[in-house]
XYZ file of N, CA and C in Angstrom:
804
model
N -54.535 -41.740 6.836
C -54.627 -40.813 5.700
C -53.746 -39.588 5.921
N -53.801 -39.092 7.159
C -52.976 -37.920 7.480
C -51.494 -38.254 7.407
N -51.142 -39.506 7.829
C -49.742 -39.923 7.782
C -49.242 -40.005 6.358
N -50.098 -40.530 5.443
C -49.696 -40.618 4.034
C -49.492 -39.227 3.441
N -50.356 -38.294 3.846
C -50.245 -36.937 3.330
C -48.943 -36.283 3.771
N -48.565 -36.501 5.032
C -47.311 -35.947 5.539
C -46.117 -36.558 4.824
N -46.176 -37.887 4.599
C -45.080 -38.568 3.914
C -44.934 -38.052 2.490
N -46.103 -37.887 1.808
C -46.066 -37.379 0.436
C -45.479 -35.978 0.380
N -45.879 -35.145 1.337
C -45.351 -33.776 1.402
C -43.848 -33.784 1.606
N -43.325 -34.661 2.482
C -41.889 -34.757 2.760
C -41.115 -35.159 1.510
N -41.680 -36.148 0.766
C -41.012 -36.622 -0.451
C -40.939 -35.507 -1.488
N -42.056 -34.757 -1.647
C -42.081 -33.660 -2.611
C -41.050 -32.603 -2.262
N -40.965 -32.269 -0.963
C -39.989 -31.275 -0.524
C -38.567 -31.763 -0.759
N -38.303 -33.036 -0.493
C -36.965 -33.596 -0.679
C -36.563 -33.566 -2.143
N -37.511 -33.953 -3.015
C -37.214 -33.935 -4.446
C -36.972 -32.516 -4.935
N -37.758 -31.576 -4.404
C -37.576 -30.178 -4.789
C -36.211 -29.677 -4.373
N -35.794 -30.056 -3.162
C -34.477 -29.641 -2.672
C -33.382 -30.213 -3.544
N -33.567 -31.493 -3.966
C -32.563 -32.106 -4.818
C -32.468 -31.422 -6.161
N -33.619 -31.042 -6.706
C -33.637 -30.344 -7.992
C -32.963 -28.995 -7.901
N -33.254 -28.277 -6.784
C -32.622 -26.980 -6.585
C -31.122 -27.125 -6.424
N -30.700 -28.189 -5.720
C -29.272 -28.412 -5.515
C -28.557 -28.666 -6.819
N -29.226 -29.478 -7.705
C -28.615 -29.752 -8.997
C -28.517 -28.486 -9.838
N -29.586 -27.661 -9.755
C -29.574 -26.410 -10.518
C -28.475 -25.499 -10.031
N -28.303 -25.426 -8.685
C -27.251 -24.587 -8.111
C -25.889 -25.081 -8.519
N -25.719 -26.437 -8.498
C -24.441 -27.028 -8.887
C -24.152 -26.754 -10.347
N -25.224 -26.834 -11.182
C -25.052 -26.584 -12.609
C -24.639 -25.152 -12.875
N -25.277 -24.201 -12.115
C -24.932 -22.799 -12.281
C -23.508 -22.534 -11.851
N -23.100 -23.189 -10.729
C -21.735 -23.016 -10.236
C -20.733 -23.541 -11.231
N -21.058 -24.738 -11.818
C -20.161 -25.335 -12.801
C -20.062 -24.461 -14.036
N -21.223 -23.908 -14.455
C -21.230 -23.032 -15.624
C -20.413 -21.790 -15.379
N -20.544 -21.233 -14.143
C -19.781 -20.035 -13.789
C -18.306 -20.329 -13.769
N -17.942 -21.542 -13.242
C -16.536 -21.927 -13.172
C -15.962 -22.084 -14.567
N -16.753 -22.734 -15.462
C -16.274 -22.931 -16.826
C -16.069 -21.602 -17.520
N -16.982 -20.650 -17.242
C -16.864 -19.338 -17.863
C -15.620 -18.630 -17.395
N -15.328 -18.754 -16.076
C -14.158 -18.069 -15.543
C -12.875 -18.697 -16.037
N -12.926 -20.044 -16.300
C -11.737 -20.700 -16.823
C -11.486 -20.258 -18.260
N -12.576 -20.024 -18.999
C -12.412 -19.598 -20.381
C -11.870 -18.191 -20.488
N -12.253 -17.333 -19.533
C -11.789 -15.950 -19.523
C -11.182 -15.650 -18.161
N -9.873 -15.830 -17.988
C -9.223 -15.642 -16.685
C -9.464 -14.244 -16.136
N -9.710 -14.183 -14.837
C -9.876 -12.902 -14.160
C -8.528 -12.198 -14.137
N -8.435 -10.994 -14.729
C -7.132 -10.307 -14.779
C -6.588 -9.989 -13.401
N -7.447 -9.987 -12.377
C -6.987 -9.653 -11.035
C -6.119 -10.754 -10.436
N -6.103 -11.940 -11.062
C -5.291 -13.024 -10.537
C -3.976 -13.172 -11.293
N -3.734 -12.308 -12.261
C -2.484 -12.380 -13.018
C -1.306 -12.033 -12.118
N -0.289 -12.885 -12.110
C 0.907 -12.606 -11.325
C 1.671 -11.440 -11.924
N 2.297 -10.667 -11.059
C 3.158 -9.582 -11.515
C 4.574 -9.909 -11.065
N 5.311 -10.634 -11.876
C 6.681 -10.985 -11.538
C 7.571 -9.759 -11.676
N 8.504 -9.621 -10.756
C 9.345 -8.430 -10.706
C 10.812 -8.835 -10.671
N 11.617 -8.273 -11.565
C 13.071 -8.419 -11.541
C 13.661 -7.136 -10.968
N 14.475 -7.259 -9.926
C 15.008 -6.086 -9.228
C 16.533 -6.083 -9.285
N 17.104 -4.937 -9.671
C 18.550 -4.745 -9.609
C 18.840 -3.628 -8.612
N 19.659 -3.923 -7.609
C 20.089 -2.935 -6.627
C 21.410 -2.349 -7.103
N 21.447 -1.035 -7.303
C 22.631 -0.352 -7.828
C 23.205 0.509 -6.705
N 24.379 0.123 -6.199
C 24.943 0.768 -5.007
C 26.193 1.576 -5.333
N 26.178 2.827 -4.928
C 27.324 3.736 -5.059
C 28.376 3.353 -4.014
N 29.568 2.940 -4.478
C 30.647 2.623 -3.528
C 31.847 3.539 -3.753
N 31.567 4.758 -4.239
C 32.633 5.733 -4.479
C 33.152 6.287 -3.158
N 34.172 7.132 -3.237
C 34.818 7.655 -2.030
C 33.946 8.645 -1.262
N 32.897 9.183 -1.901
C 32.003 10.086 -1.172
C 31.121 9.331 -0.182
N 31.062 8.027 -0.331
C 30.340 7.168 0.612
C 31.346 6.658 1.636
N 31.199 7.048 2.884
C 32.142 6.623 3.918
C 32.001 5.122 4.166
N 33.052 4.483 4.697
C 32.949 3.056 5.013
C 31.768 2.740 5.931
N 31.524 3.607 6.910
C 30.388 3.383 7.809
C 29.080 3.433 7.039
N 28.967 4.397 6.122
C 27.749 4.533 5.333
C 27.581 3.367 4.363
N 28.696 2.871 3.845
C 28.625 1.717 2.947
C 28.100 0.490 3.693
N 28.587 0.290 4.911
C 28.087 -0.837 5.710
C 26.603 -0.664 6.014
N 26.214 0.573 6.318
C 24.799 0.838 6.586
C 23.947 0.580 5.344
N 24.501 0.891 4.171
C 23.772 0.663 2.922
C 23.563 -0.829 2.677
N 24.568 -1.638 2.981
C 24.404 -3.091 2.837
C 23.289 -3.597 3.743
N 23.266 -3.089 4.981
C 22.214 -3.491 5.914
C 20.844 -3.041 5.415
N 20.794 -1.847 4.838
C 19.535 -1.333 4.309
C 19.040 -2.190 3.145
N 19.948 -2.584 2.276
C 19.573 -3.440 1.154
C 19.025 -4.771 1.642
N 19.665 -5.345 2.653
C 19.181 -6.610 3.199
C 17.841 -6.450 3.899
N 17.642 -5.307 4.552
C 16.350 -5.054 5.191
C 15.248 -4.943 4.139
N 15.566 -4.298 3.023
C 14.601 -4.212 1.924
C 14.260 -5.603 1.399
N 15.281 -6.428 1.207
C 15.059 -7.777 0.687
C 14.220 -8.595 1.659
N 14.460 -8.416 2.962
C 13.673 -9.136 3.959
C 12.196 -8.768 3.847
N 11.921 -7.492 3.591
C 10.530 -7.056 3.409
C 9.972 -7.568 2.087
N 10.752 -7.405 1.038
C 10.310 -7.778 -0.300
C 10.167 -9.287 -0.432
N 10.979 -10.020 0.315
C 10.972 -11.468 0.206
C 10.106 -12.173 1.212
N 9.297 -11.426 1.967
C 8.430 -12.021 2.974
C 7.105 -12.384 2.326
N 6.863 -13.686 2.151
C 5.627 -14.115 1.494
C 4.415 -13.910 2.379
N 4.618 -13.812 3.678
C 3.484 -13.714 4.586
C 2.989 -12.299 4.772
N 3.911 -11.319 4.737
C 3.453 -9.984 5.099
C 4.418 -8.910 4.629
N 3.897 -7.917 3.944
C 4.630 -6.684 3.681
C 3.742 -5.565 4.179
N 3.979 -5.165 5.426
C 3.105 -4.183 6.084
C 1.640 -4.619 6.006
N 1.415 -5.940 6.141
C 0.051 -6.448 6.153
C -0.540 -6.717 4.786
N 0.216 -6.519 3.724
C -0.368 -6.625 2.386
C -0.332 -8.039 1.826
N 0.502 -8.929 2.393
C 0.664 -10.288 1.872
C 0.910 -10.280 0.365
N 1.649 -9.305 -0.118
C 1.939 -9.176 -1.551
C 0.658 -9.131 -2.370
N -0.397 -8.583 -1.789
C -1.670 -8.518 -2.471
C -2.179 -7.091 -2.411
N -2.292 -6.449 -3.554
C -2.691 -5.049 -3.611
C -3.986 -4.929 -4.395
N -5.009 -4.405 -3.761
C -6.312 -4.220 -4.400
C -6.830 -5.515 -5.017
N -6.633 -6.617 -4.306
C -7.143 -7.895 -4.770
C -6.304 -8.543 -5.841
N -5.162 -7.976 -6.159
C -4.309 -8.518 -7.220
C -3.107 -9.230 -6.630
N -2.927 -10.498 -6.998
C -1.767 -11.252 -6.546
C -0.529 -10.670 -7.206
N 0.409 -10.174 -6.398
C 1.582 -9.499 -6.952
C 2.755 -10.439 -7.179
N 2.493 -11.733 -7.280
C 3.584 -12.667 -7.485
C 4.197 -13.073 -6.165
N 5.124 -14.008 -6.187
C 5.764 -14.458 -4.967
C 7.249 -14.196 -5.058
N 7.925 -14.045 -3.894
C 9.362 -13.796 -3.905
C 10.150 -14.903 -4.587
N 9.584 -16.144 -4.590
C 10.291 -17.238 -5.238
C 10.473 -16.975 -6.729
N 9.643 -16.100 -7.288
C 9.734 -15.824 -8.722
C 10.324 -14.448 -9.007
N 10.841 -13.772 -7.966
C 11.358 -12.415 -8.127
C 12.875 -12.377 -7.915
N 13.659 -12.451 -8.993
C 15.118 -12.422 -8.866
C 15.623 -11.042 -8.452
N 16.777 -11.031 -7.779
C 17.419 -9.787 -7.357
C 18.885 -9.834 -7.768
N 19.362 -8.769 -8.412
C 20.773 -8.645 -8.762
C 21.373 -7.419 -8.106
N 22.705 -7.343 -8.078
C 23.393 -6.217 -7.441
C 24.511 -5.714 -8.347
N 24.523 -4.389 -8.559
C 25.588 -3.712 -9.297
C 26.224 -2.682 -8.377
N 27.548 -2.666 -8.283
C 28.281 -1.635 -7.546
C 28.975 -0.724 -8.547
N 29.159 0.535 -8.151
C 29.814 1.451 -9.090
C 30.550 2.566 -8.372
N 31.607 3.019 -9.027
C 32.323 4.258 -8.692
C 32.576 4.946 -10.027
N 33.840 4.979 -10.478
C 34.074 5.489 -11.833
C 33.663 4.455 -12.874
N 33.626 3.194 -12.479
C 33.165 2.116 -13.346
C 32.152 1.266 -12.584
N 31.264 0.636 -13.329
C 30.263 -0.240 -12.721
C 30.685 -1.695 -12.885
N 30.251 -2.521 -11.981
C 30.574 -3.946 -12.036
C 29.421 -4.742 -11.432
N 29.184 -5.909 -11.985
C 28.143 -6.792 -11.471
C 28.711 -7.634 -10.340
N 28.135 -7.507 -9.167
C 28.552 -8.315 -8.024
C 27.670 -9.545 -7.864
N 26.383 -9.410 -8.156
C 25.450 -10.534 -8.095
C 24.594 -10.477 -9.359
N 24.753 -11.441 -10.213
C 24.012 -11.449 -11.478
C 22.524 -11.665 -11.227
N 21.710 -10.955 -11.986
C 20.266 -11.110 -11.879
C 19.884 -12.533 -12.278
N 19.188 -13.221 -11.380
C 18.805 -14.605 -11.628
C 19.575 -15.597 -10.786
N 20.682 -15.153 -10.171
C 21.436 -16.053 -9.294
C 20.640 -16.377 -8.037
N 20.009 -15.368 -7.469
C 19.200 -15.543 -6.261
C 17.842 -14.877 -6.454
N 16.843 -15.415 -5.752
C 15.558 -14.735 -5.651
C 15.480 -14.059 -4.289
N 14.461 -13.216 -4.120
C 14.353 -12.419 -2.901
C 14.180 -13.273 -1.651
N 13.658 -14.483 -1.802
C 13.426 -15.332 -0.636
C 14.621 -16.218 -0.295
N 15.685 -16.150 -1.096
C 16.865 -16.988 -0.867
C 17.785 -16.300 0.141
N 17.985 -16.939 1.291
C 18.781 -16.316 2.349
C 20.249 -16.131 1.949
N 20.726 -16.901 0.982
C 22.108 -16.730 0.538
C 22.322 -15.370 -0.120
N 21.246 -14.777 -0.616
C 21.350 -13.439 -1.198
C 21.821 -12.438 -0.150
N 21.288 -12.524 1.053
C 21.690 -11.607 2.120
C 23.149 -11.823 2.514
N 23.583 -13.075 2.543
C 24.992 -13.351 2.842
C 25.894 -12.732 1.778
N 25.474 -12.855 0.518
C 26.274 -12.303 -0.581
C 26.357 -10.784 -0.480
N 25.251 -10.137 -0.136
C 25.263 -8.680 0.020
C 26.118 -8.276 1.213
N 26.060 -9.052 2.282
C 26.889 -8.763 3.453
C 28.375 -8.847 3.155
N 28.738 -9.563 2.098
C 30.139 -9.708 1.728
C 30.622 -8.710 0.692
N 29.785 -7.779 0.283
C 30.198 -6.770 -0.702
C 31.300 -5.890 -0.131
N 32.283 -5.530 -0.965
C 33.413 -4.715 -0.524
C 33.476 -3.417 -1.324
N 33.770 -2.345 -0.629
C 33.839 -1.029 -1.246
C 35.196 -0.805 -1.897
N 35.187 -0.209 -3.089
C 36.428 0.091 -3.797
C 36.829 1.553 -3.685
N 35.863 2.464 -3.649
C 36.181 3.889 -3.643
C 36.441 4.403 -5.048
N 36.677 5.709 -5.143
C 36.914 6.332 -6.444
C 35.884 7.415 -6.716
N 35.924 7.972 -7.926
C 34.991 9.039 -8.285
C 33.622 8.447 -8.607
N 32.608 9.312 -8.619
C 31.228 8.860 -8.806
C 30.777 9.063 -10.242
N 30.351 7.990 -10.885
C 29.816 8.043 -12.248
C 28.460 7.319 -12.242
N 27.426 8.036 -11.825
C 26.110 7.406 -11.696
C 25.466 7.138 -13.052
N 25.608 8.080 -13.997
C 25.014 7.895 -15.319
C 25.500 6.637 -16.016
N 26.829 6.457 -16.153
C 27.326 5.229 -16.765
C 26.904 3.972 -16.007
N 26.738 4.081 -14.687
C 26.301 2.921 -13.908
C 24.873 2.525 -14.273
N 24.017 3.515 -14.471
C 22.643 3.221 -14.884
C 22.635 2.596 -16.274
N 23.474 3.132 -17.168
C 23.566 2.559 -18.516
C 24.079 1.119 -18.448
N 25.072 0.876 -17.603
C 25.620 -0.474 -17.448
C 24.538 -1.427 -16.952
N 23.780 -0.993 -15.957
C 22.694 -1.823 -15.431
C 21.698 -2.159 -16.529
N 21.331 -1.156 -17.327
C 20.353 -1.357 -18.408
C 20.872 -2.328 -19.464
N 22.142 -2.191 -19.816
C 22.696 -2.971 -20.923
C 23.078 -4.396 -20.539
N 23.381 -4.629 -19.265
C 23.916 -5.940 -18.878
C 22.959 -6.804 -18.071
N 21.911 -6.223 -17.519
C 20.992 -7.010 -16.687
C 20.103 -7.879 -17.573
N 20.023 -9.156 -17.242
C 19.242 -10.109 -18.031
C 17.819 -10.201 -17.469
N 17.047 -9.157 -17.723
C 15.657 -9.151 -17.276
C 14.856 -10.204 -18.043
N 13.915 -10.827 -17.353
C 13.072 -11.834 -17.993
C 11.988 -11.176 -18.842
N 11.647 -11.831 -19.936
C 10.539 -11.360 -20.761
C 9.246 -11.451 -19.956
N 8.484 -10.376 -19.966
C 7.206 -10.370 -19.271
C 7.269 -9.940 -17.827
N 8.473 -9.885 -17.255
C 8.607 -9.459 -15.859
C 8.746 -7.945 -15.789
N 8.260 -7.367 -14.709
C 8.432 -5.932 -14.514
C 9.879 -5.668 -14.132
N 10.482 -4.658 -14.752
C 11.897 -4.350 -14.546
C 12.035 -3.186 -13.574
N 12.763 -3.423 -12.497
C 12.930 -2.410 -11.452
C 14.406 -2.277 -11.111
N 14.863 -1.034 -10.945
C 16.223 -0.774 -10.462
C 16.139 0.257 -9.348
N 16.890 0.009 -8.279
C 16.943 0.922 -7.136
C 18.375 1.409 -6.997
N 18.577 2.723 -7.106
C 19.911 3.311 -7.023
C 20.120 3.880 -5.625
N 21.124 3.358 -4.927
C 21.482 3.819 -3.591
C 22.699 4.736 -3.711
N 22.534 6.015 -3.417
C 23.628 6.973 -3.603
C 23.382 8.226 -2.778
N 24.441 9.021 -2.600
C 24.259 10.326 -1.950
C 23.852 11.393 -2.964
N 23.871 11.029 -4.234
C 23.408 11.948 -5.267
C 24.468 12.864 -5.827
N 25.673 12.802 -5.288
C 26.713 13.710 -5.775
C 27.407 13.106 -6.980
N 27.483 13.911 -8.030
C 28.008 13.470 -9.315
C 29.346 14.141 -9.569
N 30.304 13.369 -10.077
C 31.612 13.912 -10.444
C 31.845 13.677 -11.930
N 32.449 14.675 -12.561
C 32.827 14.492 -13.956
C 31.767 14.868 -14.961
N 30.789 15.704 -14.579
C 29.842 16.168 -15.583
C 30.580 17.032 -16.619
N 30.241 17.045 -17.888
C 29.058 16.407 -18.472
C 29.273 14.961 -18.905
N 30.451 14.370 -18.584
C 30.670 12.973 -18.950
C 29.638 12.073 -18.287
N 29.206 12.454 -17.088
C 28.217 11.666 -16.371
C 26.846 12.309 -16.574
N 26.152 11.904 -17.613
C 24.828 12.457 -17.892
C 23.779 11.525 -17.289
N 23.591 11.637 -15.979
C 22.676 10.733 -15.287
C 21.229 10.946 -15.721
N 20.883 12.176 -16.122
C 19.509 12.454 -16.556
C 19.191 11.674 -17.829
N 20.077 11.772 -18.825
C 19.853 11.072 -20.092
C 19.843 9.561 -19.897
N 20.758 9.061 -19.059
C 20.837 7.615 -18.853
C 19.618 7.095 -18.092
N 19.131 7.865 -17.130
C 17.930 7.453 -16.398
C 16.717 7.441 -17.325
N 16.627 8.460 -18.183
C 15.528 8.499 -19.147
C 15.608 7.330 -20.127
N 16.826 6.978 -20.536
C 17.005 5.849 -21.454
C 16.588 4.540 -20.791
N 16.887 4.411 -19.504
C 16.480 3.208 -18.774
C 14.959 3.118 -18.700
N 14.317 4.257 -18.441
C 12.855 4.248 -18.404
C 12.270 3.903 -19.772
N 12.886 4.429 -20.824
C 12.428 4.112 -22.175
C 12.550 2.614 -22.449
N 13.542 1.983 -21.830
C 13.742 0.539 -21.983
C 12.806 -0.268 -21.090
N 11.908 0.418 -20.377
C 10.918 -0.286 -19.567
C 11.333 -0.555 -18.143
N 12.386 0.125 -17.675
C 12.872 -0.087 -16.312
C 12.329 1.015 -15.408
N 11.641 0.639 -14.353
C 11.158 1.597 -13.364
C 12.276 1.866 -12.371
N 12.599 3.133 -12.166
C 13.711 3.511 -11.298
C 13.217 4.099 -9.987
N 13.893 3.706 -8.913
C 13.723 4.304 -7.596
C 15.108 4.724 -7.113
N 15.161 5.696 -6.220
C 16.447 6.095 -5.648
C 16.324 6.175 -4.136
N 17.440 5.861 -3.470
C 17.507 5.920 -2.009
C 18.705 6.775 -1.632
N 18.469 7.869 -0.926
C 19.544 8.756 -0.512
C 20.317 8.202 0.664
N 21.644 8.204 0.551
C 22.511 7.684 1.606
C 23.185 8.834 2.343
N 23.023 8.883 3.647
C 23.682 9.910 4.447
C 22.797 11.111 4.711
N 23.346 12.036 5.504
C 22.594 13.233 5.893
C 22.610 14.311 4.818
N 23.692 14.362 4.042
C 23.838 15.412 3.029
C 23.716 14.801 1.636
N 22.503 14.776 1.130
C 22.266 14.194 -0.189
C 21.799 15.278 -1.152
N 22.037 15.049 -2.424
C 21.547 15.951 -3.463
C 20.176 15.446 -3.895
N 19.159 16.016 -3.302
C 17.787 15.564 -3.543
C 17.387 15.741 -5.007
N 17.879 16.813 -5.616
C 17.544 17.053 -7.014
C 18.008 15.924 -7.915
N 19.235 15.454 -7.692
C 19.764 14.350 -8.495
C 18.974 13.073 -8.232
N 18.626 12.839 -6.973
C 17.850 11.642 -6.640
C 16.511 11.633 -7.374
N 15.889 12.803 -7.476
C 14.612 12.891 -8.186
C 14.807 12.724 -9.690
N 15.916 13.245 -10.218
C 16.194 13.072 -11.642
C 16.416 11.602 -11.970
N 17.072 10.891 -11.075
C 17.289 9.458 -11.290
C 15.966 8.710 -11.253
N 15.164 8.995 -10.235
C 13.922 8.255 -10.029
C 12.819 8.669 -10.995
N 12.896 9.903 -11.505
C 11.881 10.364 -12.439
C 10.633 10.904 -11.786
N 10.548 10.789 -10.458
C 9.375 11.270 -9.737
C 9.738 11.405 -8.269
N 9.324 12.500 -7.601
C 9.609 12.645 -6.162
C 9.041 11.495 -5.340
N 7.959 10.905 -5.818
C 7.350 9.797 -5.093
C 8.163 8.525 -5.115
N 9.161 8.458 -6.005
C 10.017 7.273 -6.089
C 11.352 7.478 -5.390
N 11.466 8.545 -4.611
C 12.695 8.846 -3.872
C 12.494 8.507 -2.398
N 13.466 7.792 -1.831
C 13.414 7.408 -0.424
C 14.721 7.807 0.255
N 14.695 7.864 1.578
C 15.889 8.136 2.374
C 16.305 6.872 3.109
N 17.585 6.825 3.511
C 18.047 5.647 4.240
C 17.456 5.566 5.643
N 16.779 6.630 6.080
C 16.109 6.602 7.383
C 14.660 6.125 7.271
N 14.156 5.972 6.051
C 12.787 5.483 5.860
C 12.713 3.987 6.144
N 11.534 3.529 6.454
C 11.309 2.099 6.636
C 11.489 1.400 5.287
N 12.437 0.469 5.170
C 12.655 -0.191 3.875
C 11.436 -0.953 3.388
N 10.551 -1.322 4.314
C 9.327 -2.003 3.895
C 8.412 -1.068 3.113
N 8.543 0.244 3.353
C 7.746 1.203 2.586
C 8.139 1.166 1.111
N 9.440 1.045 0.855
C 9.916 0.946 -0.526
C 9.433 -0.353 -1.156
N 9.552 -1.454 -0.418
C 9.098 -2.745 -0.939
C 7.609 -2.709 -1.253
N 6.843 -2.116 -0.366
C 5.401 -2.056 -0.578
C 5.054 -1.179 -1.775
N 5.777 -0.071 -1.957
C 5.473 0.790 -3.102
C 5.761 0.079 -4.410
N 6.856 -0.663 -4.462
C 7.179 -1.404 -5.683
C 6.060 -2.385 -6.005
N 5.535 -3.051 -4.979
C 4.444 -3.991 -5.192
C 3.169 -3.267 -5.614
N 2.898 -2.135 -5.004
C 1.701 -1.375 -5.354
C 1.792 -0.803 -6.765
N 3.003 -0.415 -7.160
C 3.185 0.167 -8.489
C 3.127 -0.876 -9.596
N 3.196 -2.137 -9.213
C 3.281 -3.194 -10.211
C 1.981 -3.297 -10.996
N 2.101 -3.236 -12.304
C 0.959 -3.382 -13.195
C 0.848 -4.850 -13.566
N -0.257 -5.548 -13.226
C -0.382 -6.972 -13.529
C -0.232 -7.301 -15.005
N -0.422 -6.317 -15.865
C -0.286 -6.575 -17.310
C 1.138 -6.387 -17.794
N 2.072 -6.094 -16.864
C 3.471 -5.995 -17.241
C 3.913 -4.613 -17.606
N 3.053 -3.611 -17.442
C 3.411 -2.254 -17.810
C 4.136 -1.547 -16.699
N 4.605 -0.331 -16.979
C 5.317 0.456 -15.983
C 4.337 1.271 -15.174
N 4.781 1.673 -14.000
C 3.963 2.497 -13.126
C 3.789 3.887 -13.714
N 2.598 4.457 -13.509
C 2.326 5.784 -14.050
C 3.218 6.846 -13.429
N 3.577 6.666 -12.140
C 4.339 7.717 -11.481
C 5.818 7.659 -11.815
N 6.178 6.788 -12.742
C 7.570 6.742 -13.169
C 7.666 6.760 -14.686
N 6.609 7.176 -15.338
C 6.576 7.095 -16.796
C 7.102 8.350 -17.476
N 7.252 9.425 -16.721
C 7.702 10.673 -17.326
C 9.218 10.754 -17.362
N 9.745 11.237 -18.476
C 11.179 11.462 -18.576
C 11.534 12.788 -17.936
N 12.729 12.845 -17.373
C 13.206 14.069 -16.748
C 14.024 14.857 -17.755
N 14.024 16.147 -17.623
C 14.864 17.002 -18.458
C 15.306 18.187 -17.631
N 16.215 18.946 -18.178
C 16.699 20.125 -17.468
C 15.576 21.125 -17.216
N 14.517 21.082 -18.035
C 13.405 22.009 -17.865
C 12.576 21.681 -16.636
N 12.789 20.495 -16.041
C 12.021 20.097 -14.873
C 12.641 20.577 -13.583
N 13.690 21.371 -13.665
C 14.425 21.764 -12.470
C 13.562 22.525 -11.489
N 12.519 23.219 -11.971
C 11.662 23.974 -11.070
C 10.909 23.057 -10.129
N 10.665 21.790 -10.568
C 9.905 20.872 -9.745
C 10.716 20.338 -8.594
N 12.032 20.307 -8.737
C 12.852 19.690 -7.705
C 13.862 20.634 -7.104
N 13.942 21.835 -7.625
C 14.989 22.742 -7.186
C 14.907 23.083 -5.728
N 13.682 23.091 -5.146
C 13.554 23.486 -3.755
C 14.205 22.522 -2.811
N 14.301 21.232 -3.205
C 14.868 20.228 -2.327
C 16.290 19.872 -2.696
N 16.793 20.449 -3.761
C 18.109 20.062 -4.259
C 19.202 20.540 -3.333
N 20.196 19.667 -3.200
C 21.343 20.035 -2.390
C 22.436 20.664 -3.218
N 22.195 20.840 -4.523
C 23.207 21.438 -5.396
C 23.985 20.387 -6.124
N 24.530 20.741 -7.265
C 25.318 19.790 -8.053
C 26.783 19.869 -7.671
């Protein structure tokens, strides 16, 4: 009698466990179906199109130009590393920031005129041939026209629909031929077109004020002595999964903003 009672108890417990398991499975399936119906916005990819705009005018020495090419490749190595960007794995606050395989990189060089050296879409950040192509860039020299170069980048770059648009201007910040070179207006126009701008100062003597006017925010200005992975990480952190621009680059610059940057300016 006692044996039958134990057996009956075991069967009841087993059936109860099976019922609970089915209920748990049903709840899990229901939760999965709900999540499929309404995608979690935190998993939205943030694809990024990047154009590197490099000053190759005569104010950039040949040694500095070579250093700039190396800096650009170091940035690409950080940006194109699927495993790690300072430990972030291209994942910021739980949001997948896309993969380098989907992030094209283009290159524009400029002096008095701008020219496309690597068309946007030819290579992605993870393609090693991109670094070879950058290593083969040649300096022409001439006067500096940064404003027209930004306009050229905006008008000729074939950014993808839905991708975040980013341009990084590598320059010493010295402008020749003002007011023909209205870098402030052209940078603001690029931002209005949805392009987030960053600037990287080349050399020891840079015009910090111009770099900030180009970037639109002191937080988007970097030096060639900074870790290039810091720039790559900031671009990823600034990326809005919904395709919008970063808040710290949304303000337009004007001559009235000179008080904000005048302390660091090297002069025009």
